[in-house]
Amino acid sequence: MNAPTAVSHLVPEFHPRPVPQALIDALQSRFGAQCSTAAAVREQHGRDESSFEVPPPAAVVFAEKTQDVADAVALAAQYEVPVIPFGVGSSLEGHLLAVQGGISIDLGRMNKVLSINPEDLTVTVQAGVTRKQLNDEIRSTGLFFPIDPGADATLGGMSATRASGTNAVRYGTMRENVLGLEVVTASGEVIRTGTRAKKSSAGYDLTRLMVGSEGTLGVITEITLRLYPIPEAISAAICSFPSIEAAVRTVIQVIQLGVPIARVELIDHHTVRMVNAHSKLGLREEPMLLMEFHGSPAGVKEQAETVQEIANEFGGNAFEWATTPEERTRLWTARHNAYFAAIQSRPGCRAISTDTCVPISRLADCLLDSVKEADGSGIPYFLVGHVGDGNFHFGYLLDPNDPREREVAEDLNHKLVSRALNLGGTCTGEHGVGLHKMDFLVTEAGTGAVEMMRTIKRALDPKNIMNPGKIFSL
Amino acid sequence: MNAPTAVSHLVPEFHPRPVPQALIDALQSRFGAQCSTAAAVREQHGRDESSFEVPPPAAVVFAEKTQDVADAVALAAQYEVPVIPFGVGSSLEGHLLAVQGGISIDLGRMNKVLSINPEDLTVTVQAGVTRKQLNDEIRSTGLFFPIDPGADATLGGMSATRASGTNAVRYGTMRENVLGLEVVTASGEVIRTGTRAKKSSAGYDLTRLMVGSEGTLGVITEITLRLYPIPEAISAAICSFPSIEAAVRTVIQVIQLGVPIARVELIDHHTVRMVNAHSKLGLREEPMLLMEFHGSPAGVKEQAETVQEIANEFGGNAFEWATTPEERTRLWTARHNAYFAAIQSRPGCRAISTDTCVPISRLADCLLDSVKEADGSGIPYFLVGHVGDGNFHFGYLLDPNDPREREVAEDLNHKLVSRALNLGGTCTGEHGVGLHKMDFLVTEAGTGAVEMMRTIKRALDPKNIMNPGKIFSL
């Protein structure tokens, strides 16, 4: 694995393609009030949680049904104008930025849970349903959808970026949990992929080609997902450690033993301090694992005892338990607010988040060397991780007015990604490539594989209108 | 879901493309004794476990390393001659038949386990390693590879058909267990997909595009797989039921409750009788579930108690246990030999195997109506199923000299597939489309999705040389 050849571009290039007035007129005629060209609406749809900025899309269509999406894409295809699908805007990688101009299709109004099949542990939703909404609507069935990337993202957006998050160590990612899709193709045709059967060998796996394609091959309009019975017993525990290394070595051993832990999150001492300040939690300001165990009461007890034993070997403290739903929610809310807690710890800052993921045996090597580098840089940061999967995020907290800080942070990220790739890992465990990791993708996958991706893109989207300029340059 | 428009062709069409002598000369010059044109060798590589017959390939190249595959494909590409990858020939769907002529590439000599990473629960193998060989070679690590389609297939072939089998209910299929691949593309280029990291959002999921592509997009030469710790406790149990319905309803409830059962196989009373005759087992000749539980000793006990309780409700007998490895092996060998036991029960017959898979709640509907139809047809059959996944196989045992029987069997299969598709299922859970299910695939996926598959195929294999004529006509 060679080192990436260049630091990724700090500012995305903006090469707008013309958006003819005739298209805007046609959209307004077809969609009426469902189409907006108001500056505020366009601005809101032209950014995400990344630190990039380019001019916004020329119009926003608020789709209310699949046919709306199909018609908007067909019109855009007619005028060869880019189309960017929009959920809630929680991308961290610039997926929503109109780097080649174009129009935004907001799927937020397509927020119906279409059919629940509790006896098959499946549900079909429109793409604009968010994960929290889904779990609220299915609560009475005794089932839940585990994928939890932190943000209350739409399931369409989560599918498009192959999202995962805290529960993935046990339940897998969107890759494993999407059974089928409805997709509007680049020509405005509506296709379906997959079935509700749990497995299939029926032709190319179009479902998984679309999952993680970041809007570049089509617009996802419906999703059929796997659900899981809410475990009989759920317990969350916190364990503090004398060092990050001790915490990480505990996790490595837990995973290698095959303990079916449901969540195991690392939070470093800096970040615990930020979370304490933000959420008033009074946690011990040491590196910490936040864990959750799912199963039968006996199974949960057995898992927890095994993990506590391993933690003891590495100097971990006795677990502090949260067994009521309220206590658990408080802890996990604090974890999910780590990003905002960190942002508040340095007023006016912007965060750049890393997303490397490595084989579990390499986690300590990758993480500890990168901590040393980050500590030496003088840049404040937070550090959290879905460490059971080998995935962790540094968030470098930058003064946006200091270009030197940005350069130092990009250099840290560059070194981190090089290290992760050398250890057999990936530049992005769950956020996607977007605008920021295109060079890294080439280094990771090789020019041959990226050229295969481009060939597929050209074949399925010959006019290059589906979220162009993301994943690879084209 | 419409009904399939036509009964699948009983005899594959044979449209050979010319294989110039210049290609044969070039292959013999490059490969010497690794290239054979002997009739017996070609015959052996021109058939599989399907009941189809067409003339064999013009030559067989015995690849010993990836570069051999790359060179053979590059030469075939130069002369626009089809290439058919060959493992052990255990396909049930005609994948190995040279319906457009061409050459076979035998990967059987590429049988090295390249690297075992026990601490990461991963292994990288050459494509010709079989699943049993893999499990033998990794035994000392305390890990195992669970995917078990019955036949001792190569891992390349299992990847290419998205195979699964008895353990899939707990461990998933090849879709979930392949982390990365090395693939020779249609131009003879070598690419890599995926990494050893457990998850990734780095671009299109080329790994899962290749898994299940049946050799039509490239030749898989290396595979990185997930492994699992051998469970602390493993117990196998048999339970007999008064009816197929009682057995199936038990399984449905077990799955709906989320019991993490590792294997749950249905064997109907006809098939138990055949297995008894073949393997001298003395099993009670009633519909039967053959189950396996994996976990900690306490966990296995808990699972088994839950399942026994459910079985009792449906009139199931007390479990008969097999706890020693030898007893378990004897039972599972008998299960895997069901196919051969059935063939022997009607001397001279050939079997056509069905492969539908439906959402678990529809399993009883789909299965019981199809049993009625099969019983009414007068055709002898066996019936086994990975019923925890909603997947089951009828094997119609046909007199090859009686075209009427073949027609009746095709009609039974046609009705079964229509039923499965109407119930939200798939025409193939694990065998692949091959030659036999092309019409069914169109009905299942729709013309739009199949056209998307064709578009991808044309883009990645513009000369249509990679196992052409499989999955869809082209």
Tab-separated table of C-alpha atoms in Angstrom, chain A residues 93-328:
chain	number	residue	atom	x	y	z
A	93	GLU	CA	-18.178	14.571	3.847
A	94	GLY	CA	-19.716	17.203	1.590
A	95	HIS	CA	-22.131	14.793	-0.121
A	96	LEU	CA	-24.786	17.488	-0.407
A	97	LEU	CA	-22.646	20.210	-1.937
A	98	ALA	CA	-23.534	21.267	-5.467
A	99	VAL	CA	-19.948	21.199	-6.736
A	100	GLN	CA	-21.167	20.992	-10.329
A	101	GLY	CA	-24.290	23.062	-9.713
A	102	GLY	CA	-27.691	21.477	-10.265
A	103	ILE	CA	-30.855	20.928	-8.261
A	104	SER	CA	-31.528	19.378	-4.874
A	105	ILE	CA	-34.292	16.804	-4.312
A	106	ASP	CA	-35.411	16.922	-0.688
A	107	LEU	CA	-36.888	13.556	0.381
A	108	GLY	CA	-37.860	14.721	3.864
A	109	ARG	CA	-41.597	14.681	3.082
A	110	MET	CA	-41.392	11.045	1.967
A	111	ASN	CA	-41.532	10.009	5.602
A	112	LYS	CA	-44.072	7.209	5.737
A	113	VAL	CA	-43.462	3.787	7.213
A	114	LEU	CA	-45.120	1.822	4.416
A	115	SER	CA	-45.453	-1.672	5.844
A	116	ILE	CA	-44.333	-3.423	8.987
A	117	ASN	CA	-43.974	-7.215	8.898
A	118	PRO	CA	-43.217	-8.068	12.493
A	119	GLU	CA	-43.516	-11.801	11.877
A	120	ASP	CA	-40.717	-11.564	9.280
A	121	LEU	CA	-38.667	-8.979	11.149
A	122	THR	CA	-38.832	-6.588	8.173
A	123	VAL	CA	-40.141	-3.102	7.508
A	124	THR	CA	-40.462	-1.027	4.334
A	125	VAL	CA	-40.086	2.738	4.621
A	126	GLN	CA	-39.892	5.768	2.408
A	127	ALA	CA	-36.401	7.201	2.168
A	128	GLY	CA	-37.169	10.288	4.260
A	129	VAL	CA	-38.041	8.351	7.426
A	130	THR	CA	-35.391	8.958	10.095
A	131	ARG	CA	-34.024	6.185	12.281
A	132	LYS	CA	-35.584	7.618	15.449
A	133	GLN	CA	-38.956	8.014	13.758
A	134	LEU	CA	-38.767	4.404	12.615
A	135	ASN	CA	-37.997	3.130	16.098
A	136	ASP	CA	-40.826	5.225	17.549
A	137	GLU	CA	-43.311	3.871	15.004
A	138	ILE	CA	-42.409	0.206	15.476
A	139	ARG	CA	-42.033	0.241	19.245
A	140	SER	CA	-45.334	-1.579	19.873
A	141	THR	CA	-44.166	-4.540	17.766
A	142	GLY	CA	-41.377	-5.412	20.216
A	143	LEU	CA	-38.847	-4.944	17.415
A	144	PHE	CA	-36.180	-2.335	16.769
A	145	PHE	CA	-33.829	-1.142	14.047
A	146	PRO	CA	-30.331	-1.094	15.506
A	147	ILE	CA	-28.258	1.013	13.126
A	148	ASP	CA	-27.383	4.188	14.935
A	149	PRO	CA	-24.897	6.624	13.396
A	150	GLY	CA	-25.499	9.251	16.083
A	151	ALA	CA	-27.284	11.839	13.957
A	152	ASP	CA	-30.999	11.260	13.441
A	153	ALA	CA	-30.336	10.725	9.742
A	154	THR	CA	-32.843	9.544	7.160
A	155	LEU	CA	-32.760	5.891	6.207
A	156	GLY	CA	-32.254	6.974	2.596
A	157	GLY	CA	-29.138	8.919	3.555
A	158	MET	CA	-27.916	6.114	5.782
A	159	SER	CA	-28.327	3.657	2.898
A	160	ALA	CA	-26.577	5.971	0.464
A	161	THR	CA	-23.508	6.297	2.709
A	162	ARG	CA	-23.492	2.714	4.033
A	163	ALA	CA	-23.789	4.110	7.565
A	164	SER	CA	-23.278	2.148	10.747
A	165	GLY	CA	-22.486	3.487	14.243
A	166	THR	CA	-22.615	2.185	17.769
A	167	ASN	CA	-24.568	-1.063	17.323
A	168	ALA	CA	-22.708	-2.291	14.241
A	169	VAL	CA	-20.308	-4.478	16.200
A	170	ARG	CA	-23.206	-6.847	16.827
A	171	TYR	CA	-25.862	-6.051	14.214
A	172	GLY	CA	-23.758	-5.064	11.197
A	173	THR	CA	-24.066	-1.959	9.055
A	174	MET	CA	-26.542	-0.775	6.421
A	175	ARG	CA	-24.749	-3.221	4.107
A	176	GLU	CA	-26.082	-6.150	6.133
A	177	ASN	CA	-29.444	-4.664	7.083
A	178	VAL	CA	-30.927	-3.403	3.827
A	179	LEU	CA	-32.885	-6.209	2.155
A	180	GLY	CA	-34.192	-4.302	-0.834
A	181	LEU	CA	-34.614	-0.876	-2.370
A	182	GLU	CA	-36.729	1.156	-4.710
A	183	VAL	CA	-34.449	3.405	-6.753
A	184	VAL	CA	-35.009	6.123	-9.336
A	185	THR	CA	-32.322	5.662	-11.982
A	186	ALA	CA	-30.474	8.355	-13.894
A	187	SER	CA	-33.091	8.268	-16.647
A	188	GLY	CA	-35.977	8.699	-14.198
A	189	GLU	CA	-37.026	5.047	-14.326
A	190	VAL	CA	-38.167	3.343	-11.109
A	191	ILE	CA	-36.621	-0.043	-10.322
A	192	ARG	CA	-36.748	-2.416	-7.372
A	193	THR	CA	-33.854	-4.430	-6.017
A	194	GLY	CA	-33.957	-7.398	-3.627
A	195	THR	CA	-36.976	-9.067	-2.043
A	196	ARG	CA	-38.170	-9.606	1.519
A	197	ALA	CA	-36.512	-13.046	1.583
A	198	LYS	CA	-33.567	-13.178	3.955
A	199	LYS	CA	-31.143	-14.362	1.302
A	200	SER	CA	-31.029	-14.664	-2.468
A	201	SER	CA	-28.687	-15.637	-5.296
A	202	ALA	CA	-30.840	-14.009	-7.972
A	203	GLY	CA	-28.440	-12.058	-10.164
A	204	TYR	CA	-26.190	-9.092	-9.410
A	205	ASP	CA	-26.519	-7.616	-5.945
A	206	LEU	CA	-27.923	-4.264	-7.080
A	207	THR	CA	-29.074	-3.577	-3.520
A	208	ARG	CA	-25.522	-3.507	-2.238
A	209	LEU	CA	-24.285	-1.652	-5.302
A	210	MET	CA	-26.728	1.149	-4.451
A	211	VAL	CA	-25.990	1.028	-0.703
A	212	GLY	CA	-22.922	3.227	-0.303
A	213	SER	CA	-23.113	4.757	-3.798
A	214	GLU	CA	-23.635	8.217	-2.265
A	215	GLY	CA	-26.375	9.257	-4.680
A	216	THR	CA	-24.117	8.825	-7.702
A	217	LEU	CA	-26.056	5.928	-9.294
A	218	GLY	CA	-29.658	6.776	-8.471
A	219	VAL	CA	-31.982	8.231	-5.860
A	220	ILE	CA	-33.107	5.753	-3.180
A	221	THR	CA	-36.839	6.241	-2.588
A	222	GLU	CA	-37.870	3.178	-0.548
A	223	ILE	CA	-35.956	0.802	1.703
A	224	THR	CA	-36.812	-2.620	3.109
A	225	LEU	CA	-34.880	-3.209	6.311
A	226	ARG	CA	-34.220	-6.038	8.751
A	227	LEU	CA	-35.529	-5.574	12.268
A	228	TYR	CA	-34.558	-7.353	15.482
A	229	PRO	CA	-36.507	-8.382	18.576
A	230	ILE	CA	-35.875	-5.925	21.417
A	231	PRO	CA	-33.634	-8.018	23.677
A	232	GLU	CA	-35.192	-9.420	26.815
A	233	ALA	CA	-32.376	-7.846	28.816
A	234	ILE	CA	-30.286	-4.756	28.034
A	235	SER	CA	-27.595	-3.421	30.310
A	236	ALA	CA	-25.195	-0.566	29.740
A	237	ALA	CA	-21.968	-0.199	31.670
A	238	ILE	CA	-19.124	2.276	31.919
A	239	CYS	CA	-15.570	1.243	32.657
A	240	SER	CA	-12.656	3.661	33.141
A	241	PHE	CA	-9.076	2.717	32.340
A	242	PRO	CA	-5.636	4.038	33.272
A	243	SER	CA	-4.774	4.564	29.583
A	244	ILE	CA	-6.271	4.462	26.093
A	245	GLU	CA	-4.058	1.474	25.432
A	246	ALA	CA	-5.585	-0.483	28.332
A	247	ALA	CA	-9.090	0.247	27.071
A	248	VAL	CA	-8.228	-0.706	23.497
A	249	ARG	CA	-6.470	-3.930	24.505
A	250	THR	CA	-9.565	-4.890	26.485
A	251	VAL	CA	-11.746	-4.392	23.417
A	252	ILE	CA	-9.418	-6.389	21.180
A	253	GLN	CA	-9.609	-9.347	23.538
A	254	VAL	CA	-13.388	-9.115	23.895
A	255	ILE	CA	-13.821	-9.243	20.114
A	256	GLN	CA	-11.283	-11.994	19.610
A	257	LEU	CA	-13.139	-14.125	22.148
A	258	GLY	CA	-16.343	-13.685	20.166
A	259	VAL	CA	-18.320	-12.078	22.997
A	260	PRO	CA	-21.524	-10.830	21.278
A	261	ILE	CA	-21.294	-7.371	22.825
A	262	ALA	CA	-23.881	-5.005	21.316
A	263	ARG	CA	-21.999	-1.743	21.711
A	264	VAL	CA	-18.487	-0.868	22.821
A	265	GLU	CA	-17.461	2.760	22.470
A	266	LEU	CA	-14.181	4.360	23.403
A	267	ILE	CA	-14.189	7.923	24.712
A	268	ASP	CA	-10.806	9.426	25.556
A	269	HIS	CA	-10.160	11.578	28.606
A	270	HIS	CA	-10.283	14.886	26.670
A	271	THR	CA	-13.662	13.966	25.318
A	272	VAL	CA	-14.998	12.772	28.681
A	273	ARG	CA	-14.085	16.218	30.023
A	274	MET	CA	-15.975	17.910	27.161
A	275	VAL	CA	-18.990	15.626	27.629
A	276	ASN	CA	-19.004	16.303	31.385
A	277	ALA	CA	-19.028	20.046	30.742
A	278	HIS	CA	-21.806	19.757	28.133
A	279	SER	CA	-24.074	17.106	29.660
A	280	LYS	CA	-23.300	17.578	33.396
A	281	LEU	CA	-22.495	13.909	33.860
A	282	GLY	CA	-19.687	13.873	36.421
A	283	LEU	CA	-17.888	10.976	34.717
A	284	ARG	CA	-14.371	10.115	35.835
A	285	GLU	CA	-12.093	12.027	33.430
A	286	GLU	CA	-10.140	9.017	32.229
A	287	PRO	CA	-10.284	6.965	29.025
A	288	MET	CA	-13.539	5.095	29.164
A	289	LEU	CA	-15.452	2.323	27.479
A	290	LEU	CA	-19.200	2.694	27.212
A	291	MET	CA	-20.698	-0.745	26.610
A	292	GLU	CA	-24.060	-2.355	26.109
A	293	PHE	CA	-25.034	-6.006	26.439
A	294	HIS	CA	-28.117	-7.532	24.798
A	295	GLY	CA	-29.610	-10.979	25.368
A	296	SER	CA	-31.432	-13.100	27.870
A	297	PRO	CA	-30.906	-12.062	31.505
A	298	ALA	CA	-28.501	-14.973	31.969
A	299	GLY	CA	-26.740	-14.275	28.678
A	300	VAL	CA	-26.222	-10.608	29.508
A	301	LYS	CA	-24.830	-11.494	32.915
A	302	GLU	CA	-22.443	-14.008	31.359
A	303	GLN	CA	-21.195	-11.533	28.727
A	304	ALA	CA	-20.705	-8.784	31.277
A	305	GLU	CA	-18.750	-11.053	33.625
A	306	THR	CA	-16.432	-12.103	30.806
A	307	VAL	CA	-15.788	-8.501	29.783
A	308	GLN	CA	-15.294	-7.339	33.367
A	309	GLU	CA	-12.676	-10.064	33.859
A	310	ILE	CA	-10.784	-8.957	30.763
A	311	ALA	CA	-11.035	-5.297	31.783
A	312	ASN	CA	-9.640	-6.156	35.221
A	313	GLU	CA	-6.548	-7.660	33.617
A	314	PHE	CA	-5.854	-4.323	31.955
A	315	GLY	CA	-6.472	-2.224	35.068
A	316	GLY	CA	-10.070	-1.249	34.295
A	317	ASN	CA	-12.322	-0.216	37.156
A	318	ALA	CA	-15.441	-2.002	38.327
A	319	PHE	CA	-18.288	-1.436	35.873
A	320	GLU	CA	-20.796	1.279	36.682
A	321	TRP	CA	-24.189	0.070	35.501
A	322	ALA	CA	-27.127	1.733	33.832
A	323	THR	CA	-30.003	-0.689	33.643
A	324	THR	CA	-33.112	1.480	33.444
A	325	PRO	CA	-34.038	2.804	29.988
A	326	GLU	CA	-33.754	6.375	31.319
A	327	GLU	CA	-30.219	5.936	32.596
A	328	ARG	CA	-29.191	4.237	29.382
